[in-house]
XYZ file of C-alpha atoms in Angstrom:
775
model
C 21.354 -108.126 -119.449
C 23.506 -107.645 -122.537
C 21.097 -104.947 -123.778
C 21.213 -103.229 -120.406
C 25.002 -103.306 -120.375
C 25.146 -101.903 -123.888
C 22.729 -99.152 -122.884
C 24.805 -98.280 -119.821
C 27.960 -98.318 -121.930
C 26.469 -96.016 -124.518
C 25.153 -93.677 -121.784
C 28.563 -93.604 -120.122
C 30.265 -92.927 -123.443
C 27.765 -90.187 -124.157
C 28.362 -88.643 -120.757
C 32.123 -88.755 -121.284
C 31.662 -87.217 -124.712
C 29.491 -84.442 -123.278
C 32.034 -83.825 -120.527
C 34.811 -83.684 -123.111
C 32.836 -81.263 -125.263
C 32.105 -79.095 -122.228
C 35.735 -79.263 -121.162
C 36.907 -78.224 -124.618
C 34.291 -75.423 -124.690
C 35.425 -74.220 -121.284
C 39.056 -74.364 -122.314
C 38.296 -72.301 -125.413
C 35.720 -69.909 -123.900
C 37.088 -69.192 -120.428
C 40.194 -67.267 -121.574
C 37.923 -65.134 -123.763
C 35.704 -64.068 -120.894
C 35.894 -60.333 -120.133
C 37.948 -59.088 -117.208
C 35.506 -58.524 -114.381
C 37.990 -57.337 -111.764
C 36.723 -53.735 -112.045
C 33.371 -54.867 -110.671
C 35.003 -55.176 -107.274
C 35.081 -51.364 -107.418
C 31.783 -50.838 -109.232
C 31.606 -47.417 -110.915
C 28.719 -47.022 -113.330
C 27.939 -43.864 -115.286
C 26.326 -41.498 -112.848
C 24.456 -38.327 -113.832
C 25.052 -34.800 -112.645
C 22.520 -34.022 -109.909
C 21.624 -30.495 -108.803
C 20.036 -29.739 -105.422
C 18.529 -26.779 -103.599
C 20.099 -25.580 -100.365
C 17.798 -27.975 -98.467
C 18.848 -30.971 -100.579
C 15.778 -31.098 -102.852
C 16.649 -32.505 -106.278
C 16.010 -29.819 -108.915
C 17.832 -31.203 -111.939
C 19.536 -34.284 -113.340
C 21.730 -34.467 -116.434
C 23.084 -37.604 -118.071
C 22.118 -40.425 -120.401
C 21.001 -42.525 -117.450
C 19.144 -41.629 -114.311
C 21.134 -43.340 -111.622
C 21.946 -42.772 -107.969
C 24.672 -45.133 -106.774
C 23.476 -46.536 -103.438
C 25.637 -48.799 -101.221
C 24.043 -52.079 -100.214
C 24.217 -51.035 -96.562
C 21.882 -48.096 -97.171
C 19.319 -49.928 -99.309
C 16.283 -50.669 -97.107
C 15.582 -54.302 -96.275
C 12.086 -54.124 -97.738
C 13.531 -53.260 -101.149
C 16.068 -56.097 -101.034
C 13.388 -58.545 -99.883
C 11.045 -57.498 -102.695
C 13.750 -57.994 -105.321
C 14.802 -61.368 -103.930
C 11.180 -62.526 -103.809
C 10.552 -61.449 -107.388
C 13.807 -62.531 -109.007
C 15.824 -64.999 -106.911
C 14.571 -66.166 -103.519
C 17.498 -68.605 -103.045
C 20.124 -66.017 -104.024
C 22.124 -66.415 -100.803
C 21.937 -70.245 -100.971
C 23.052 -71.177 -104.483
C 26.430 -70.777 -106.172
C 25.277 -68.584 -109.004
C 23.209 -71.142 -110.938
C 20.053 -72.298 -109.178
C 19.614 -75.898 -110.341
C 16.451 -76.370 -108.284
C 15.029 -73.228 -109.791
C 15.940 -74.380 -113.293
C 14.196 -77.732 -112.730
C 11.130 -76.027 -111.277
C 10.944 -73.591 -114.174
C 11.372 -76.387 -116.701
C 8.559 -78.434 -115.201
C 6.305 -75.381 -115.011
C 6.962 -74.533 -118.637
C 6.456 -78.172 -119.785
C 3.129 -78.310 -117.953
C 2.096 -75.152 -119.815
C 1.463 -73.193 -116.642
C 2.635 -69.606 -116.496
C 6.138 -69.473 -117.960
C 8.877 -69.089 -115.388
C 12.439 -67.905 -115.868
C 15.482 -69.517 -114.320
C 17.977 -66.660 -114.412
C 19.474 -65.892 -111.041
C 20.450 -62.395 -109.969
C 24.114 -63.247 -110.613
C 23.279 -64.412 -114.128
C 21.348 -61.190 -114.765
C 24.341 -59.136 -113.589
C 26.602 -61.078 -115.978
C 24.152 -60.522 -118.826
C 23.368 -56.858 -118.144
C 26.947 -55.734 -117.564
C 28.853 -57.722 -120.168
C 26.641 -59.574 -122.661
C 24.087 -58.844 -125.317
C 20.434 -59.814 -124.977
C 20.436 -62.254 -127.928
C 19.094 -65.725 -127.100
C 21.758 -68.133 -128.441
C 23.464 -71.174 -126.983
C 26.866 -69.472 -127.183
C 25.662 -66.466 -125.218
C 24.057 -68.743 -122.624
C 27.342 -70.634 -122.180
C 29.204 -67.381 -121.686
C 26.528 -66.232 -119.245
C 26.952 -69.366 -117.095
C 30.734 -69.092 -117.172
C 30.616 -65.420 -116.227
C 28.230 -66.296 -113.435
C 30.716 -68.735 -111.902
C 33.468 -66.163 -112.310
C 31.420 -63.445 -110.580
C 30.525 -65.769 -107.712
C 34.198 -66.595 -107.266
C 35.423 -62.983 -107.370
C 32.680 -61.106 -105.498
C 30.646 -61.557 -102.347
C 26.906 -62.021 -102.487
C 26.341 -58.504 -101.152
C 28.607 -57.042 -103.833
C 26.702 -58.862 -106.570
C 23.343 -57.751 -105.166
C 24.595 -54.160 -104.832
C 25.583 -54.123 -108.511
C 22.222 -55.547 -109.524
C 20.224 -53.045 -107.460
C 22.166 -50.141 -108.971
C 22.628 -51.408 -112.551
C 19.296 -52.845 -113.661
C 17.161 -50.767 -116.065
C 13.696 -50.051 -114.681
C 12.063 -47.879 -117.350
C 11.495 -44.132 -117.482
C 15.272 -43.615 -118.033
C 15.871 -44.917 -114.492
C 18.767 -47.264 -113.765
C 18.798 -48.817 -110.338
C 16.113 -48.826 -107.684
C 17.156 -45.552 -106.031
C 16.677 -43.673 -109.300
C 13.430 -45.539 -109.978
C 12.032 -44.556 -106.593
C 12.663 -40.900 -107.451
C 11.372 -41.292 -111.011
C 8.117 -43.054 -110.163
C 7.305 -41.877 -106.645
C 9.366 -38.721 -106.190
C 10.826 -39.992 -102.921
C 14.161 -41.395 -101.718
C 14.555 -45.150 -101.584
C 14.956 -45.002 -97.809
C 11.276 -43.994 -97.487
C 9.858 -46.792 -99.658
C 6.814 -48.803 -98.504
C 6.142 -52.508 -99.074
C 3.616 -51.704 -101.805
C 5.998 -49.342 -103.571
C 8.924 -51.752 -103.237
C 6.827 -54.513 -104.761
C 5.863 -52.271 -107.672
C 9.521 -51.448 -108.356
C 10.643 -55.067 -107.907
C 8.179 -56.088 -110.619
C 9.857 -53.881 -113.222
C 13.053 -55.802 -114.204
C 11.105 -58.511 -116.042
C 9.656 -55.992 -118.543
C 10.510 -52.382 -117.620
C 8.712 -50.976 -120.654
C 5.514 -53.001 -120.476
C 5.252 -53.369 -116.693
C 5.945 -49.823 -115.555
C 3.030 -47.989 -113.944
C 3.299 -44.979 -116.257
C 2.936 -46.900 -119.520
C 0.682 -49.712 -118.335
C -0.875 -49.298 -114.881
C -2.933 -52.500 -115.164
C 0.041 -54.758 -115.940
C 2.141 -52.996 -113.325
C -0.571 -53.633 -110.750
C -0.745 -57.320 -111.640
C 3.010 -57.698 -111.351
C 2.981 -55.835 -108.013
C 0.404 -58.221 -106.551
C 2.489 -61.185 -107.709
C 5.591 -59.793 -105.941
C 3.651 -59.163 -102.737
C 2.445 -62.789 -102.769
C 6.011 -64.021 -103.358
C 7.254 -61.877 -100.450
C 4.686 -63.496 -98.178
C 5.532 -67.018 -99.411
C 9.233 -66.391 -98.800
C 8.491 -65.248 -95.241
C 9.688 -61.690 -95.807
C 6.333 -60.212 -94.765
C 3.311 -61.425 -92.820
C -0.152 -62.049 -94.215
C -1.411 -58.874 -92.579
C 1.401 -56.835 -94.132
C 0.654 -58.361 -97.521
C -3.046 -57.533 -97.223
C -2.240 -53.963 -96.175
C 0.234 -53.525 -99.043
C -2.339 -54.709 -101.577
C -4.793 -52.083 -100.357
C -2.295 -49.201 -100.409
C -3.027 -46.628 -103.106
C 0.118 -45.637 -105.015
C 0.589 -42.006 -105.998
C 2.947 -41.704 -108.920
C 5.119 -38.696 -109.432
C 3.514 -36.436 -112.038
C 6.012 -34.560 -114.202
C 3.347 -31.938 -114.844
C 2.460 -31.568 -111.163
C 2.076 -27.803 -110.580
C 3.143 -28.218 -106.937
C 6.622 -29.544 -107.778
C 9.602 -27.241 -107.485
C 10.307 -25.521 -110.795
C 13.973 -24.599 -111.010
C 14.818 -25.610 -114.566
C 16.663 -22.382 -115.354
C 18.780 -22.766 -112.227
C 19.591 -26.390 -113.027
C 20.590 -25.502 -116.584
C 22.809 -22.645 -115.353
C 24.542 -25.052 -112.985
C 24.949 -27.589 -115.777
C 26.749 -25.001 -117.888
C 28.993 -24.034 -114.967
C 29.905 -27.657 -114.266
C 30.527 -28.494 -117.911
C 32.887 -25.546 -118.193
C 34.820 -26.977 -115.246
C 34.691 -30.748 -115.803
C 33.923 -31.239 -119.508
C 32.221 -34.414 -120.728
C 32.848 -36.225 -117.438
C 30.230 -33.897 -115.939
C 27.523 -36.344 -117.022
C 29.130 -39.609 -115.895
C 31.103 -39.082 -112.681
C 28.153 -38.597 -110.328
C 28.729 -34.988 -109.328
C 26.320 -33.578 -106.770
C 25.943 -29.810 -106.824
C 24.297 -27.957 -103.954
C 23.026 -24.462 -104.681
C 22.034 -21.370 -102.723
C 18.455 -21.788 -103.906
C 15.786 -21.768 -101.190
C 12.915 -24.043 -102.200
C 10.150 -21.911 -100.662
C 11.532 -18.757 -102.256
C 11.906 -20.450 -105.647
C 8.342 -21.752 -105.514
C 7.066 -18.295 -104.549
C 8.992 -16.688 -107.410
C 7.635 -19.216 -109.912
C 4.037 -18.637 -108.822
C 4.455 -14.863 -108.702
C 5.956 -14.545 -112.185
C 3.427 -16.863 -113.831
C 0.542 -15.092 -112.117
C 1.836 -11.693 -113.237
C 2.220 -12.852 -116.814
C -1.184 -14.551 -116.939
C -2.875 -11.497 -115.379
C -1.409 -9.447 -118.228
C -2.465 -12.081 -120.761
C -6.110 -11.778 -119.691
C -6.061 -8.184 -120.951
C -4.806 -9.144 -124.412
C -6.828 -9.813 -127.553
C -7.731 -13.470 -127.963
C -5.506 -14.943 -130.685
C -7.657 -18.000 -131.325
C -7.377 -21.756 -130.725
C -4.025 -23.462 -131.174
C -5.359 -26.078 -133.576
C -8.543 -27.458 -135.125
C -9.314 -31.184 -135.493
C -12.223 -33.182 -136.822
C -13.947 -35.046 -133.997
C -15.870 -38.287 -134.646
C -19.174 -38.985 -132.937
C -18.261 -42.508 -131.812
C -17.212 -42.255 -128.122
C -14.262 -44.656 -128.442
C -12.988 -42.960 -131.586
C -13.542 -39.593 -129.885
C -11.194 -40.496 -127.033
C -8.468 -41.476 -129.474
C -8.952 -38.282 -131.493
C -8.682 -36.142 -128.347
C -5.513 -37.971 -127.286
C -3.980 -37.420 -130.719
C -4.985 -33.751 -130.761
C -3.474 -33.018 -127.355
C -0.292 -35.043 -127.854
C 1.426 -32.001 -129.392
C -0.263 -29.552 -127.012
C 0.612 -30.747 -123.494
C -0.451 -28.944 -120.343
C 1.788 -26.056 -119.347
C 1.591 -26.145 -115.555
C -1.713 -24.588 -114.560
C -2.390 -23.521 -118.165
C -4.012 -26.709 -119.435
C -5.043 -27.867 -122.887
C -8.495 -29.117 -123.861
C -10.545 -29.926 -126.958
C -13.882 -28.169 -127.467
C -16.883 -30.477 -127.801
C -19.429 -27.710 -128.269
C -19.437 -23.935 -127.976
C -21.795 -20.982 -128.100
C -21.792 -17.441 -126.712
C -22.976 -18.627 -123.292
C -21.088 -21.895 -122.703
C -18.133 -23.952 -123.814
C -17.954 -27.691 -123.155
C -14.489 -29.177 -123.511
C -12.614 -32.361 -122.621
C -9.105 -32.615 -121.193
C -6.471 -35.240 -121.920
C -7.292 -37.114 -118.710
C -10.897 -37.532 -119.829
C -12.394 -34.846 -117.581
C -15.210 -32.869 -119.167
C -15.519 -29.228 -118.133
C -17.910 -26.333 -118.688
C -16.852 -22.706 -119.065
C -19.544 -20.101 -118.445
C -19.977 -16.508 -117.297
C -16.802 -14.587 -116.529
C -14.748 -17.557 -117.667
C -15.710 -16.748 -121.263
C -14.715 -13.063 -121.170
C -11.039 -13.476 -122.206
C -12.206 -15.077 -125.469
C -15.380 -13.175 -126.352
C -13.981 -12.308 -129.782
C -13.631 -16.031 -130.527
C -17.266 -16.728 -129.646
C -18.747 -14.002 -131.817
C -20.708 -15.029 -134.904
C -18.505 -12.642 -136.874
C -15.241 -14.198 -135.660
C -12.847 -15.150 -138.479
C -12.336 -18.918 -138.991
C -8.897 -18.950 -137.354
C -10.288 -17.243 -134.230
C -13.674 -18.927 -133.988
C -14.072 -21.320 -131.046
C -15.991 -24.341 -132.296
C -16.129 -28.122 -131.984
C -12.647 -29.582 -132.472
C -10.787 -26.440 -131.371
C -7.754 -27.012 -129.140
C -7.881 -24.329 -126.449
C -6.226 -23.457 -123.144
C -8.086 -23.412 -119.850
C -7.180 -22.522 -116.276
C -8.795 -22.680 -112.854
C -9.882 -19.379 -111.298
C -9.265 -18.613 -107.601
C -12.882 -19.584 -106.975
C -12.411 -23.004 -108.572
C -14.301 -22.294 -111.792
C -12.856 -22.750 -115.285
C -11.865 -19.924 -117.595
C -10.578 -19.883 -121.136
C -7.095 -18.479 -121.603
C -4.090 -18.738 -123.940
C -0.379 -19.378 -123.700
C 1.333 -16.002 -123.361
C 3.620 -14.503 -125.962
C 5.073 -12.056 -123.446
C 8.050 -13.131 -121.363
C 9.278 -12.331 -117.894
C 12.130 -12.831 -115.471
C 12.606 -12.796 -111.736
C 15.718 -13.053 -109.588
C 16.252 -12.662 -105.856
C 19.505 -12.627 -103.902
C 20.787 -11.978 -100.422
C 22.501 -8.561 -100.635
C 24.740 -9.437 -97.703
C 26.692 -12.133 -99.554
C 25.303 -12.478 -103.104
C 23.605 -15.872 -102.612
C 20.906 -16.322 -105.265
C 17.710 -17.410 -103.495
C 15.360 -17.637 -106.486
C 15.731 -17.409 -110.245
C 13.019 -17.793 -112.879
C 14.393 -17.173 -116.350
C 11.088 -17.149 -118.206
C 7.454 -18.229 -118.244
C 8.250 -21.864 -119.050
C 11.608 -23.563 -119.605
C 10.260 -26.158 -122.043
C 8.658 -23.397 -124.105
C 11.647 -21.051 -124.098
C 15.042 -22.063 -122.713
C 16.477 -18.546 -123.070
C 17.331 -17.382 -119.542
C 16.075 -13.811 -119.365
C 17.684 -13.276 -115.957
C 21.229 -13.675 -117.231
C 20.952 -13.403 -121.015
C 18.347 -10.718 -121.782
C 19.950 -7.305 -122.350
C 17.145 -4.778 -122.037
C 16.719 -1.097 -121.347
C 16.125 -0.527 -117.619
C 14.119 2.679 -118.028
C 13.414 4.644 -114.874
C 14.682 1.831 -112.642
C 18.146 3.075 -113.634
C 17.580 6.603 -112.278
C 18.767 5.816 -108.715
C 22.298 5.264 -110.017
C 22.291 8.714 -111.617
C 20.956 10.174 -108.367
C 23.681 8.326 -106.449
C 26.322 9.916 -108.667
C 24.707 13.318 -108.098
C 25.028 12.982 -104.305
C 28.802 12.850 -104.737
C 28.610 16.042 -106.789
C 26.853 18.026 -104.096
C 23.192 17.340 -104.785
C 20.968 16.482 -101.819
C 17.446 15.078 -101.480
C 16.299 18.637 -100.782
C 17.860 20.162 -103.897
C 15.148 21.916 -105.920
C 15.231 21.307 -109.657
C 12.864 22.536 -112.354
C 10.539 20.038 -114.029
C 10.197 21.901 -117.324
C 10.431 20.995 -121.037
C 13.788 20.305 -122.656
C 15.007 20.004 -126.239
C 18.363 18.687 -127.437
C 19.830 18.703 -130.903
C 21.581 15.699 -132.448
C 25.027 16.885 -131.391
C 24.018 16.773 -127.742
C 22.347 13.343 -127.817
C 24.762 11.577 -130.132
C 21.877 10.645 -132.415
C 18.560 12.166 -133.431
C 17.200 15.458 -132.044
C 15.419 14.700 -128.801
C 12.528 16.316 -126.972
C 11.959 14.114 -123.928
C 8.666 13.972 -122.045
C 7.522 12.858 -118.610
C 5.460 9.660 -118.594
C 2.219 11.564 -117.955
C 3.143 14.346 -120.384
C 2.873 17.009 -117.643
C 5.492 19.408 -116.223
C 5.153 20.482 -112.601
C 7.872 23.086 -112.215
C 10.417 23.237 -109.365
C 10.458 20.314 -106.925
C 12.910 18.602 -104.592
C 15.087 15.783 -105.814
C 13.312 13.423 -103.407
C 9.911 14.242 -104.851
C 11.305 13.990 -108.373
C 12.423 10.391 -107.801
C 9.153 9.526 -106.098
C 7.252 10.751 -109.170
C 9.927 9.484 -111.584
C 10.285 12.824 -113.359
C 12.283 12.410 -116.546
C 13.116 16.099 -117.016
C 14.743 16.279 -113.614
C 16.832 13.148 -114.154
C 18.093 14.621 -117.408
C 18.930 17.939 -115.753
C 20.827 16.104 -113.001
C 22.867 14.120 -115.522
C 23.490 17.240 -117.572
C 24.835 18.923 -114.461
C 27.126 16.169 -113.169
C 28.383 15.229 -116.629
C 27.735 12.095 -118.657
C 31.345 10.882 -118.459
C 31.346 11.138 -114.704
C 28.045 9.236 -114.463
C 29.339 6.596 -116.867
C 32.319 6.029 -114.575
C 30.184 6.045 -111.435
C 27.769 3.320 -112.537
C 30.644 0.846 -112.955
C 30.812 0.797 -109.140
C 27.535 -1.114 -109.236
C 28.695 -3.689 -111.790
C 27.358 -2.058 -114.967
C 29.451 -2.052 -118.131
C 30.559 1.330 -119.495
C 30.117 0.398 -123.140
C 26.502 -0.660 -122.515
C 25.667 2.897 -121.342
C 26.900 5.492 -123.857
C 27.817 8.828 -122.296
C 24.836 10.760 -123.615
C 21.877 12.317 -121.831
C 19.371 9.488 -122.592
C 21.410 7.473 -120.073
C 19.485 9.424 -117.410
C 16.302 7.622 -118.469
C 17.846 4.153 -118.607
C 18.538 4.014 -122.342
C 21.494 1.652 -121.863
C 21.403 -2.148 -121.593
C 21.288 -4.313 -118.465
C 20.254 -7.803 -117.420
C 17.949 -8.526 -114.480
C 20.894 -10.180 -112.706
C 22.948 -6.998 -113.118
C 20.111 -4.963 -111.679
C 19.842 -7.253 -108.662
C 23.585 -6.956 -108.084
C 23.453 -3.177 -108.430
C 20.504 -2.657 -106.083
C 22.233 -4.887 -103.535
C 24.892 -2.181 -103.222
C 22.213 0.138 -101.845
C 20.745 -2.640 -99.699
C 23.951 -3.633 -97.895
C 25.359 -0.194 -97.148
C 27.535 0.307 -100.213
C 29.359 -3.014 -100.786
C 29.675 -4.785 -104.116
C 28.930 -8.511 -103.795
C 28.845 -10.782 -106.811
C 25.919 -13.193 -107.148
C 26.766 -16.852 -106.704
C 24.710 -20.016 -107.095
C 26.897 -23.006 -106.169
C 27.862 -23.632 -102.560
C 29.236 -27.166 -102.675
C 30.216 -29.831 -105.192
C 30.808 -33.456 -104.193
C 31.532 -36.677 -106.031
C 29.266 -39.726 -105.875
C 30.845 -40.779 -102.573
C 30.136 -37.326 -101.121
C 33.791 -36.312 -101.130
C 33.805 -32.499 -101.226
C 35.372 -31.091 -104.387
C 34.248 -27.457 -104.004
C 33.137 -25.681 -100.853
C 32.352 -21.998 -101.375
C 32.160 -19.841 -98.294
C 30.104 -16.640 -98.653
C 32.215 -13.477 -98.603
C 32.271 -11.341 -95.470
C 31.493 -7.685 -96.064
C 34.650 -5.663 -95.654
C 36.113 -2.453 -96.972
C 37.840 -4.200 -99.878
C 34.316 -4.722 -101.271
C 33.347 -1.084 -100.803
C 31.685 0.273 -103.978
C 30.173 3.576 -102.828
C 30.414 5.552 -99.580
C 28.169 4.324 -96.806
C 26.546 7.739 -96.494
C 25.680 7.647 -100.201
C 23.954 4.267 -99.803
C 22.101 5.488 -96.714
C 20.649 8.577 -98.383
C 19.781 6.593 -101.528
C 17.947 4.116 -99.297
C 16.015 7.021 -97.859
C 15.043 8.150 -101.359
C 14.078 4.648 -102.487
C 12.053 4.166 -99.304
C 10.034 7.239 -100.281
C 9.337 5.729 -103.702
C 7.997 2.584 -102.019
C 5.914 4.460 -99.469
C 4.407 7.343 -101.423
C 5.780 7.285 -104.962
C 5.243 5.148 -108.039
C 5.718 2.006 -105.926
C 3.510 3.043 -103.002
C 1.608 -0.214 -103.323
C 4.689 -2.048 -102.004
C 4.652 -0.730 -98.440
C 0.856 -0.560 -98.395
C 0.573 -4.273 -99.225
C 3.515 -5.614 -97.247
C 2.711 -3.353 -94.281
C 6.313 -2.730 -93.258
C 8.576 0.284 -93.569
C 11.835 -1.407 -94.599
C 10.836 -1.647 -98.257
C 12.829 0.169 -100.939
C 12.699 0.190 -104.726
C 12.060 1.847 -108.044
C 9.710 1.168 -110.934
C 10.877 1.297 -114.516
C 9.019 1.669 -117.807
C 10.939 2.210 -121.029
C 9.979 4.324 -124.010
C 6.795 3.041 -125.695
C 6.367 0.587 -122.778
C 8.693 -2.015 -124.299
C 10.006 -3.105 -120.893
C 8.444 -3.070 -117.451
C 10.635 -3.313 -114.330
C 10.584 -3.219 -110.603
C 13.826 -3.434 -108.683
C 13.780 -3.264 -104.924
C 14.917 -4.705 -101.658
C 14.485 -5.295 -97.985
C 17.903 -5.321 -96.246
C 17.966 -9.138 -96.285
C 16.604 -9.657 -99.810
C 17.060 -7.909 -103.164
C 14.693 -8.859 -105.981
C 14.095 -7.738 -109.555
C 11.102 -8.426 -111.799
C 10.957 -7.744 -115.545
C 8.368 -8.206 -118.278
C 8.599 -7.677 -122.021
C 8.507 -9.365 -125.409
C 11.552 -11.178 -126.758
C 11.190 -9.205 -129.972
C 10.542 -5.825 -128.338
C 7.097 -4.402 -128.911
C 4.709 -2.276 -126.902
C 3.239 -3.899 -123.844
C 0.340 -1.452 -124.034
C -0.261 2.264 -123.609
C -1.317 1.923 -119.994
C 1.160 -0.816 -119.004
C 3.955 0.223 -116.624
C 6.506 -1.280 -114.298
C 4.268 -0.331 -111.396
C 1.325 -2.177 -112.911
C 3.095 -5.241 -114.311
C 6.314 -5.995 -112.453
C 5.639 -4.495 -109.036
C 2.776 -6.946 -108.272
C 5.119 -9.851 -109.088
C 7.718 -8.452 -106.702
C 5.171 -7.911 -103.933
C 3.714 -11.422 -104.305
C 7.182 -12.900 -103.964
C 8.156 -10.746 -100.989
C 5.010 -11.719 -99.111
C 6.554 -15.199 -98.830
C 10.281 -14.417 -98.863
C 10.385 -11.959 -95.956
C 7.426 -13.255 -93.977
C 8.490 -13.378 -90.343
C 11.673 -11.387 -90.971
C 11.916 -8.568 -88.398
C 11.608 -5.024 -89.722
C 15.142 -3.717 -90.205
C 16.201 -0.484 -88.539
C 19.298 0.850 -90.297
C 21.206 3.357 -88.142
C 22.486 6.539 -89.727
C 26.210 6.340 -90.515
C 28.736 9.053 -89.766
C 28.892 11.785 -92.370
C 25.157 12.482 -92.631
C 22.921 14.864 -90.731
C 19.171 15.303 -90.534
C 17.958 18.867 -90.828
C 14.254 19.612 -90.842
C 13.375 15.991 -91.506
C 15.691 15.660 -94.504
C 19.020 13.886 -94.802
C 22.174 15.596 -96.064
C 25.868 14.974 -96.284
C 27.186 16.982 -93.362
C 29.393 19.061 -95.692
C 26.405 19.868 -97.964
C 23.928 20.714 -95.206
C 21.642 23.770 -95.433
C 23.491 27.089 -95.363
C 25.949 26.056 -98.011
C 23.614 26.313 -101.005
C 23.558 28.822 -103.843
C 20.829 31.299 -104.738
C 19.162 31.619 -108.113
C 17.878 35.036 -109.076
C 17.767 36.031 -105.438
C 15.401 33.210 -104.551
C 16.773 30.544 -102.184
C 16.364 27.234 -104.018
C 16.970 25.124 -100.950
C 20.174 23.235 -100.236
C 21.757 22.978 -103.680
C 25.108 21.590 -104.685
C 28.154 23.790 -104.365
C 29.127 25.127 -107.762
C 32.530 23.581 -107.342
C 31.078 20.107 -106.921
C 28.766 20.446 -109.925
C 31.515 21.626 -112.203
C 33.860 18.873 -111.144
C 36.454 21.350 -109.872
C 38.184 20.588 -106.562
C 36.193 21.586 -103.502
C 37.414 25.003 -102.390
C 38.442 26.118 -105.857
C 36.499 29.060 -107.258
C 34.555 28.178 -110.421
C 34.831 30.273 -113.514
C 32.097 32.927 -113.844
C 30.621 31.233 -116.941
C 30.383 27.901 -115.026
C 28.478 29.555 -112.170
C 26.119 31.161 -114.678
C 25.509 27.743 -116.281
C 24.586 26.311 -112.894
C 22.198 29.173 -112.144
C 20.604 28.744 -115.571
C 20.081 25.043 -114.889
C 17.940 25.725 -111.828
C 16.221 28.734 -113.322
C 15.192 26.948 -116.505
């Protein structure tokens, strides 16, 4: 009895001592606990998110992928999966689950699968405020913080923080972001199987995530499904169905996903200029004018146009050569290593050659697929298969090459292009940008050619010179001589100049309409010479062009100045909308993370304050540009699209350095450009009509499908005489004669000279005008 009493006394003393130690520890530690009051208004770092007009996510910028989601909007299946995996008794305990701790201790002592005892509240305390070190001091602070959280916050508040705060791999924080990152879908659409996969991530987000380790992720998913059934969250049938469900992970290289990287980056720059560093943490949501279907069509059209051009280029050889072992296991590792620095570029995929001869190439892709290239698929790389091919060009075992699928499903060898391109489309009625592709691939080249590339527009600039000429008395029926010209250095502002037509031929007198249809350089120069370079330089500013980018010399008639594709789209929109200048815009609405509207941009209504050129000028220019698209250098446009409301102009610069097509339908203006970043010849036979026009047509086939054919009524101030349109004050009967031969309706001498209408020109000025049309 005495021994028992002593034992009880010692135990009691020990207990008192422990209580005293704990009391002292609490007294010392509790005041040092961090202030957690801000958690009652939880505001984590939230990234900038950019959306299309339909609400499709196209870009995300910030250190952490996160989408703050209120507990009320998180689906029950996701909450159930998390509770089953991490803390089934969450709503029953006071922050520390003593039963769970005992169960975990017994399981660990019995050497069964190790179990943790951290509750969700304890994980919130650890993840928000504490380090991950495993020390007694940290554990004491964790327990104390847990009690403090349970006292300050409701269970739903704690769970909401956990579901939004926890790191889940792949740069995703919170389950909403993880659902987007892994499955490409909003959390509201999650299935039981997907929820279980996500709920298995917190334990080891690096090792358990389905991207890095599918097998471990699958095992963890099955465990969570079983726990959900045991907890009564799902039935046995639901569990069985969830285990059979095949999960399709989001593939970052998926060619079907919406590519709008250049748009997202442009928006990022706009937002940073407005909000500074807080852009990446305050959860801004930016909605753009972008139309997903149009953007996808533009992306496909530009890449197809560039790759079609690339097939005509000389094969430059494999990207790399590696030594391949014969052992199959070692071979797989060697292929993985070889392709690590040569990832797929959309539909232009990388592969390693296993064997090659003049009739067949066998290659293996990074996913393990083996493919054969034969027949026409070998043609783009015939020079690399020749026995006489230099070592750096020769296709042989160990060569890293590019392959692509043909329309018929076969494989062909190809190469990443060196040429670049750009495409932009906007609604000419308000300036809303509907599609923008700044280059072949954003990861390869982040330079946005739509907004940053200053290039010569070539013949696509001629309509603006013609527009200026209409105000000086020229008409579509004015006859001008297509004959050789020579200018000395004093006239050009540089070197002596003897311009040529693209085909090198001169066809003599022809109407201004026919001259634009055939893109005659001599006639454009004669028009500019007649109206005056200073006048034309002033006139083009009505379309948004910059004076200093277009020196007032005669080469301006052939597009020798500098423009961007975005400027060209803005300028052609003036013709498309009846003469109004609308500025392109990309952002329609900006909200904070609680969807409070910060910016709400309403599209401008066309009114006379936006008037850039007279309506009659735009109407007659439309008539001229319609002729180009129906029977001129862009005749393929109307023939392919099979509609009459198509307008545009091709452009090819000197030595074929740049290839353009700029055109519109009254509801859509679009511009396509191709060229090298360091300007060099595209090829002797390469033109805007052959390179850029097909891109434009391919896009328009989608963009204006189902749009009714537009019938634009003639405005006041124009008349139609003999099937041709004129300003009513320059109609036939008011022309001048040259050498006694009626040249057709030509501009009044007063208008050409720049003198006031009605004033008599000087005799030498009239002679100059007559010489212009005679020569």
